[in-house]
Tab-separated table of C-alpha atoms in Angstrom:
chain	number	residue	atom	x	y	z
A	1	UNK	CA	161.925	-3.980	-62.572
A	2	UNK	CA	159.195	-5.961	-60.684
A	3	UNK	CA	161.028	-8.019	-57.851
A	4	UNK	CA	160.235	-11.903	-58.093
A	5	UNK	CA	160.964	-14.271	-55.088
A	6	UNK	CA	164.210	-14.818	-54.918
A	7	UNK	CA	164.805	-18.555	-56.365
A	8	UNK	CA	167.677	-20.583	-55.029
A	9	UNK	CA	168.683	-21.051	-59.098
A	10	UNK	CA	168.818	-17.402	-59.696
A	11	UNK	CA	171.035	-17.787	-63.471
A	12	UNK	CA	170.119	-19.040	-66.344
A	13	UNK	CA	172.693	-19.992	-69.595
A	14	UNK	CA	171.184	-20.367	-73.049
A	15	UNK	CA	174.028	-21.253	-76.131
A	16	UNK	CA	172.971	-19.071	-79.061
A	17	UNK	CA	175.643	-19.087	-81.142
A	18	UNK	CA	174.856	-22.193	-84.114
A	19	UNK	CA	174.218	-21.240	-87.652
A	20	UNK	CA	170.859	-22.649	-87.801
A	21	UNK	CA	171.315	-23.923	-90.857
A	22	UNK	CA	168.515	-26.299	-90.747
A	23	UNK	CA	166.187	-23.046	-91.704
A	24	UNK	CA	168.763	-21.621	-94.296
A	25	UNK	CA	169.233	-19.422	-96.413
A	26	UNK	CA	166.435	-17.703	-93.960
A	27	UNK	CA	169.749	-17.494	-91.369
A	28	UNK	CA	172.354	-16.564	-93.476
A	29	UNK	CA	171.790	-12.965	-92.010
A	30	UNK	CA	169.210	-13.377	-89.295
A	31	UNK	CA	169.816	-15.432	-86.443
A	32	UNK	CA	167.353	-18.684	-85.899
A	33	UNK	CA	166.164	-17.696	-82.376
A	34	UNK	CA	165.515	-14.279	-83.355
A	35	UNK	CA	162.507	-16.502	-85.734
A	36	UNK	CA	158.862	-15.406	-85.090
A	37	UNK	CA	156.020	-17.788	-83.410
A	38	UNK	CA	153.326	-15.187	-84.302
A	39	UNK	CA	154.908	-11.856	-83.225
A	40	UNK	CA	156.863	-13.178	-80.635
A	41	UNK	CA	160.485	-14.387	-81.504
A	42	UNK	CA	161.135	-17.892	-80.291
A	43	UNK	CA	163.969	-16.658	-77.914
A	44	UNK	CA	161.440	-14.385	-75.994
A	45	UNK	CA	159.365	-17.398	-75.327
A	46	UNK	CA	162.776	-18.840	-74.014
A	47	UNK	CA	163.365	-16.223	-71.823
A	48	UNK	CA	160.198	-15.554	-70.373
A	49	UNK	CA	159.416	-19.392	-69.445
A	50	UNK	CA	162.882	-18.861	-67.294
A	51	UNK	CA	162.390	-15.863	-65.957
A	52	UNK	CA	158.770	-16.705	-65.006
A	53	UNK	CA	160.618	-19.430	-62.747
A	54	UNK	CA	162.499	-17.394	-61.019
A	55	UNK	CA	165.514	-16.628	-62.873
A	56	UNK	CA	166.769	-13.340	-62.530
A	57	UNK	CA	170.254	-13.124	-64.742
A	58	UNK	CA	170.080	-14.585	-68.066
A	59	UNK	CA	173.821	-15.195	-69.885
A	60	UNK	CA	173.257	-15.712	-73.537
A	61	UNK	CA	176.490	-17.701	-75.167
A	62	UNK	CA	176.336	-15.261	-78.557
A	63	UNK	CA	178.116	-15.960	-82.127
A	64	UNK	CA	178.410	-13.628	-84.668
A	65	UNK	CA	175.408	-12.595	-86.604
A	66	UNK	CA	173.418	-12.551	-83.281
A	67	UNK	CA	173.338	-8.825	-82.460
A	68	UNK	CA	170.011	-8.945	-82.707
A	69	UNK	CA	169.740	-10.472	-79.689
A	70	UNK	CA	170.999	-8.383	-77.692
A	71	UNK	CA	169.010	-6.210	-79.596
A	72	UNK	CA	165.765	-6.792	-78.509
A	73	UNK	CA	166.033	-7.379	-75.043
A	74	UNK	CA	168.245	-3.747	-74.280
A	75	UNK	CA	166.277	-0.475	-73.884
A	76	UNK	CA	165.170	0.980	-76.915
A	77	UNK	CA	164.391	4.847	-76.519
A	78	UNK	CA	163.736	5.978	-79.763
A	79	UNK	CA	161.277	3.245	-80.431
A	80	UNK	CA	159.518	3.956	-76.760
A	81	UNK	CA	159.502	7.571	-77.017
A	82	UNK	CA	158.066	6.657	-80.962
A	83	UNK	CA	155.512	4.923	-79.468
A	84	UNK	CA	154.838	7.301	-76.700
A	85	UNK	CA	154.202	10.212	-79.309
A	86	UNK	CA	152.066	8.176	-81.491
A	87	UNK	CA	149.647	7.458	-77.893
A	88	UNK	CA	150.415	3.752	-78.519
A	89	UNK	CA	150.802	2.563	-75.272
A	90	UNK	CA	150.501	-1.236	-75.090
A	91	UNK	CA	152.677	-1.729	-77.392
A	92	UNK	CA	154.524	0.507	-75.587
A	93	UNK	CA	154.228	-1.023	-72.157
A	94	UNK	CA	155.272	-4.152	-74.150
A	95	UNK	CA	158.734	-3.326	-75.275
A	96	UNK	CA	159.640	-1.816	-72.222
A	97	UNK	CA	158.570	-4.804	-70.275
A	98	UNK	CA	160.947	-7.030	-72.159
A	99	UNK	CA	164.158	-5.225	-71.419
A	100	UNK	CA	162.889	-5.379	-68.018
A	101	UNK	CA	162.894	-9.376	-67.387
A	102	UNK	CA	166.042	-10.290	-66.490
A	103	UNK	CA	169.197	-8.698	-66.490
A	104	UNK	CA	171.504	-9.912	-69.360
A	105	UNK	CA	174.218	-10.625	-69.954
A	106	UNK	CA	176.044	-11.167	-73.362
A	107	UNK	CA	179.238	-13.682	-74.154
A	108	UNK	CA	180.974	-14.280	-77.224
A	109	UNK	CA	181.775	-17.782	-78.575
A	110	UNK	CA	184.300	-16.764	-81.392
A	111	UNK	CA	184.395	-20.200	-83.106
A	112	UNK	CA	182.150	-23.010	-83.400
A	113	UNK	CA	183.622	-25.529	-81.172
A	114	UNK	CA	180.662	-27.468	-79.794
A	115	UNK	CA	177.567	-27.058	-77.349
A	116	UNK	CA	179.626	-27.818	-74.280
A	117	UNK	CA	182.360	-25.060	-75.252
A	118	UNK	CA	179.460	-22.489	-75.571
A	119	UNK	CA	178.518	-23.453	-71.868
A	120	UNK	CA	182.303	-23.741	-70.993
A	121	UNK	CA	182.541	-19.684	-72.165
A	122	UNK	CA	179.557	-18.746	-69.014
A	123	UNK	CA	182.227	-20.129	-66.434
A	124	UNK	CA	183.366	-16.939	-65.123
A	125	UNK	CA	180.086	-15.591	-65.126
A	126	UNK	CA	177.902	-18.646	-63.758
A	127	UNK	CA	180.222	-18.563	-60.885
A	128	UNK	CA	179.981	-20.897	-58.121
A	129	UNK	CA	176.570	-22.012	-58.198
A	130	UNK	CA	174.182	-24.136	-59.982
A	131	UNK	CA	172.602	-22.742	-62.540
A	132	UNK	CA	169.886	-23.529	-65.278
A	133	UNK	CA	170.784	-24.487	-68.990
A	134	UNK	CA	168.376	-24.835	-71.859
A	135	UNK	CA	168.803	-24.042	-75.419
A	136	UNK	CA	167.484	-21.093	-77.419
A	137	UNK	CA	165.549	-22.266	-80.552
A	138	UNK	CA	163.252	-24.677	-78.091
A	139	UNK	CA	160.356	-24.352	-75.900
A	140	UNK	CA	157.623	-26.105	-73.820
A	141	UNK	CA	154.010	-25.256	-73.224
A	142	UNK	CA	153.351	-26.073	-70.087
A	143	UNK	CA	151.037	-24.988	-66.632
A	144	UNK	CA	154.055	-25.059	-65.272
A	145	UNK	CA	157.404	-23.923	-66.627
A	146	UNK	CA	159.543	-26.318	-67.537
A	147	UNK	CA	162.523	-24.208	-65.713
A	148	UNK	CA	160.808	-24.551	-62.165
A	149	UNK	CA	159.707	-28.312	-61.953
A	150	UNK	CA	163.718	-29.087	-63.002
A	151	UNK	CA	164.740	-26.233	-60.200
A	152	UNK	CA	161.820	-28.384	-58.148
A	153	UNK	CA	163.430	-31.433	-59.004
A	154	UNK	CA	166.927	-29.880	-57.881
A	155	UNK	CA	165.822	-28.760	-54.285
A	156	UNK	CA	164.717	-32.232	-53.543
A	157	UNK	CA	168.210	-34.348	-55.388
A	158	UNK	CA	170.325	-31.646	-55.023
A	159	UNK	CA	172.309	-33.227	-58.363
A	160	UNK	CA	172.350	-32.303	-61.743
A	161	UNK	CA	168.858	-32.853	-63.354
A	162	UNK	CA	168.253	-33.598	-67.015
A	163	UNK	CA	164.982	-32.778	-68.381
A	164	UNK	CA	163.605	-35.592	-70.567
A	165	UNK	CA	160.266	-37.115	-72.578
A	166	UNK	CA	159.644	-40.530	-73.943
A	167	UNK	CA	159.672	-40.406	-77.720
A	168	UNK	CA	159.257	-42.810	-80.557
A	169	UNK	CA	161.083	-45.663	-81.218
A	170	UNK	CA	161.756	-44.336	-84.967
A	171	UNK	CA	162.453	-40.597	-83.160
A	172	UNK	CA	165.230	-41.928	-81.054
A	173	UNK	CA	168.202	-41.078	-84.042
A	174	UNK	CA	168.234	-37.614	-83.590
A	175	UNK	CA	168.066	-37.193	-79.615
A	176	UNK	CA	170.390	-37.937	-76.658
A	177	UNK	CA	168.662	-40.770	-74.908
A	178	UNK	CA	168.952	-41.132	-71.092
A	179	UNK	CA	170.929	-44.317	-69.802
A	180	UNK	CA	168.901	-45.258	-66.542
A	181	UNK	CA	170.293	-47.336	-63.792
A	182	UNK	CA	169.241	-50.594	-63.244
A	183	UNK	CA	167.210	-50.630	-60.266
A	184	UNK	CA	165.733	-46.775	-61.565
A	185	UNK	CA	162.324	-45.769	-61.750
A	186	UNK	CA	160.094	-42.915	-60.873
A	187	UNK	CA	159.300	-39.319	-62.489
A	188	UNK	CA	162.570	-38.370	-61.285
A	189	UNK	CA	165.507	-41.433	-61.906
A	190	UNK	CA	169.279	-41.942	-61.599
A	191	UNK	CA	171.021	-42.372	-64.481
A	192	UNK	CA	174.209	-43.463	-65.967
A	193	UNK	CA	174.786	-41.200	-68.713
A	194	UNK	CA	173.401	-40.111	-72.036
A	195	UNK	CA	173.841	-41.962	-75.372
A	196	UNK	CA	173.873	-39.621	-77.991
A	197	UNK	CA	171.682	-40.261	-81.241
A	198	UNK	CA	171.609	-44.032	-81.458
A	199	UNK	CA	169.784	-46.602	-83.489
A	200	UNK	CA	166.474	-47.606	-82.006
A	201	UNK	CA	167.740	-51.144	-81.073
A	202	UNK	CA	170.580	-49.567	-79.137
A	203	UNK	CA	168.792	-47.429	-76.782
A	204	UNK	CA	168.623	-47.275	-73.257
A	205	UNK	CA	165.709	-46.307	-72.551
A	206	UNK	CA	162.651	-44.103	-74.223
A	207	UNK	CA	163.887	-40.671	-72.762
A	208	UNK	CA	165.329	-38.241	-74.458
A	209	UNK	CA	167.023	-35.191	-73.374
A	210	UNK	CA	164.751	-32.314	-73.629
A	211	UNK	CA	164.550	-29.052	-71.831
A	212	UNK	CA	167.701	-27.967	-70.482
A	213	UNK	CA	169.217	-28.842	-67.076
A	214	UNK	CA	170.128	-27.546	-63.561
A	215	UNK	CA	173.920	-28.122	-63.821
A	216	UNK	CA	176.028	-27.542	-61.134
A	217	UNK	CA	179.134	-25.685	-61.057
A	218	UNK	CA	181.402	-28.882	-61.589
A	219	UNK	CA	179.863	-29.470	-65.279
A	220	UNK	CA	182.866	-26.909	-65.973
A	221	UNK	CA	185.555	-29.109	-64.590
A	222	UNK	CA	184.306	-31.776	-66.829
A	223	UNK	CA	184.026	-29.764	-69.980
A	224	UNK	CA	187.454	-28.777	-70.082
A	225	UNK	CA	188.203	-32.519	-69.103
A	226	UNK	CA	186.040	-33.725	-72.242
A	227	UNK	CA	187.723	-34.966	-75.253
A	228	UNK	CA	187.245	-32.793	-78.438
A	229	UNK	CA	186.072	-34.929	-81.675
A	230	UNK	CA	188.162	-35.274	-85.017
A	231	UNK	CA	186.553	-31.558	-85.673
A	232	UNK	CA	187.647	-29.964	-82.480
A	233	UNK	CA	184.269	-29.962	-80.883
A	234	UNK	CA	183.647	-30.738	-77.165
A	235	UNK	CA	180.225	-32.011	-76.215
A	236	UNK	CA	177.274	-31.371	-73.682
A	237	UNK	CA	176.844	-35.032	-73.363
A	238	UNK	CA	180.445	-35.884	-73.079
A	239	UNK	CA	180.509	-33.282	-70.114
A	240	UNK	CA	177.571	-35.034	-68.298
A	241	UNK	CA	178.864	-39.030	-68.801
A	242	UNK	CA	182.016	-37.994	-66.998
A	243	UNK	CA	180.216	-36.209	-64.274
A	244	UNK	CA	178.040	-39.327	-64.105
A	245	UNK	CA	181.096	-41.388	-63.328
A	246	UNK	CA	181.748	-39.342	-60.364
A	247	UNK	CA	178.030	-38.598	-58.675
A	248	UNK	CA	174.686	-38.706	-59.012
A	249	UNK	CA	173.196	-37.797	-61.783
A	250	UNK	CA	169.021	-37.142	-62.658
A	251	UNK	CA	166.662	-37.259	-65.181
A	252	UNK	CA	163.197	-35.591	-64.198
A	253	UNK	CA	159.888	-36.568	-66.756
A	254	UNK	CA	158.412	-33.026	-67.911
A	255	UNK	CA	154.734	-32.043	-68.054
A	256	UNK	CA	154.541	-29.851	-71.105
A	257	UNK	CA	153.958	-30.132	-74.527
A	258	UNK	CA	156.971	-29.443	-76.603
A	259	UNK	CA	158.035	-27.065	-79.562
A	260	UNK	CA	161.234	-28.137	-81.414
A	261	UNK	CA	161.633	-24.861	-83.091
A	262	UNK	CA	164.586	-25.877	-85.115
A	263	UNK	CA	163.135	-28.178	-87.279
A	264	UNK	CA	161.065	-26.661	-90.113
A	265	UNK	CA	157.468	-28.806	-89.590
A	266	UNK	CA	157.687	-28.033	-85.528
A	267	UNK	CA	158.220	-24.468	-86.472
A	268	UNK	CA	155.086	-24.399	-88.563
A	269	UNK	CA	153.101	-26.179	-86.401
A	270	UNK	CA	153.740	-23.827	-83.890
A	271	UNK	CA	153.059	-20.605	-85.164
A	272	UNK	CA	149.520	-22.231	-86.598
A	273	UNK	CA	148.957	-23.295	-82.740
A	274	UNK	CA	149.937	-20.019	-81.171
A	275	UNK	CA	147.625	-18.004	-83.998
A	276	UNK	CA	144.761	-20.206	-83.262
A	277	UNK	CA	145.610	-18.593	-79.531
A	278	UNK	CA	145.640	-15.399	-80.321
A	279	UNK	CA	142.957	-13.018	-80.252
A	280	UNK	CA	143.226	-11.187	-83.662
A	281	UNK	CA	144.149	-14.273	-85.442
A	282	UNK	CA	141.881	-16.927	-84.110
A	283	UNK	CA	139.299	-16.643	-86.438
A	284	UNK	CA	140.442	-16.387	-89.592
A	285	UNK	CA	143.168	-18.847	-88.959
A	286	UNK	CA	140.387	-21.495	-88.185
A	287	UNK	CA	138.546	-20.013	-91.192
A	288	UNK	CA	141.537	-20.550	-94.000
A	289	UNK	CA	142.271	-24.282	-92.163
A	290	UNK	CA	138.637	-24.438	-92.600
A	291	UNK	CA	139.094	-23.612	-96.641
A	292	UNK	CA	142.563	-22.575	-97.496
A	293	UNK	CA	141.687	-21.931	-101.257
């Protein structure tokens, strides 16, 4: 493995384990992150944006149905020494580089108890450190990866730091929306907690969470502190208000465009944006957008 500079956020945890069943019945069998944007699954994207800021350990929270996974970042020897024999050797240099990237690590979530749960089962392995979150089935495209401006962000709070965009006032149902302080402002701004999903007239602010975060080790304490809902789920969100109570908490502005991958339009809207990158696809992408019939 190619040695990277050694980053001061050297872990990264990304929850894998929902149903995805805003794409079903595509995921009744075949897990949402494992989804191609082109010929890359979404999850590679993922990882590679992390790794390319200097994380080295990647812990995946994993549910069942998500073997593939694991999967496609391990070593594969019959399929290199396939390749090998058939003298195809960028594709070859290709899959070995991606069980290269990081070393991974695999935990189970055996029941569906909530996004803060999932990042409750990396405790033993996050350790005592902080470490980067961000969620499998999303992505940003961006000069600079979303992962190190919030690690850049963290080196100059030394907090917790909440990625986050401004959206649309008629967007503002479906996302956690930052709850600034009063006297905040700046790329980087305190904040009081996170609403989750409320009615345009009832948010905070424009900023929603988007992302991932650099959490530090004490987002555990307040997980298992949370209060499950009616269904027995505990929350991100309900992690991070009762950290806020307690210290600082940040929300860093990203520069990036992003990909909600979980929602069908995004999805397709991405993989017409990354073909009309590549180079065997650009043309006759533009040429059927050009005249599809």
């Amino acid at each position: 493995m190619i040695k990277k500079k050694r980053s001061p956020i050297r872990k990264a945890v990304i929850p894998v384990a929902g149903f995805g069943t805003r794409f079903l019945p595509m995921t009744i069998a075949q897990t949402k992150e494992m989804l191609p944007i082109v010929d890359k699954p979404i999850i590679q994207y993922v990882v590679e944006q992390v790794v390319a800021a200097g994380i080295e350990e990647v812990i995946f929270v994993t549910g069942r149905n998500k073997r593939a996974i694991e999967d496609h970042f391990d070593y594969s020897g019959e399929l290199e020494q396939l390749l090998r024999e058939n003298n195809k050797l960028e594709q070859l240099k290709e899959v070995h580089r991606i069980s290269q990237l990081a070393k991974f690590v695999f935990v189970r979530q055996n029941k569906m108890l909530g996004n803060g749960h999932a990042i409750l089962m990396a405790k033993e392995v996050v350790g005592d450190e902080p470490f980067l979150m961000c969620w499998g089935d999303d992505f940003f495209e961006s000069r600079v990866p979303v992962a190190k401006q919030l690690i850049e962000a963290y080196q100059r709070y030394h907090s917790t730091i909440i990625g986050c965009l401004p959206v649309k006032p008629e967007l503002v149902h479906k996302y956690g929306m930052m709850k600034p302080k009063a006297d905040a402002k700046g790329k980087t701004f305190q904040i009081n907690g996170i609403i989750e999903k409320p009615s345009p007239e009832k948010a905070p602010s424009p900023y929603a969470m988007f992302g991932g975060a650099i959490l530090t080790p004490k987002i555990f304490t307040y997980l298992e502190r949370a209060k499950p809902s009616l269904n027995g789920e505990i929350y991100y969100v309900d992690g991070i208000n009762l950290l806020a109570k307690r210290e600082r908490i940040y929300a860093h502005q990203l520069n990036g465009r992003y990909w909600d991958t979980g929602d069908k339009a995004e999805y397709m809207k991405a993989n017409i944006h990354f073909a009309l990158q590549h180079k065997e696809l650009r043309e006759p992408i533009k040429a059927f957008l050009k005249k599809p019939y």
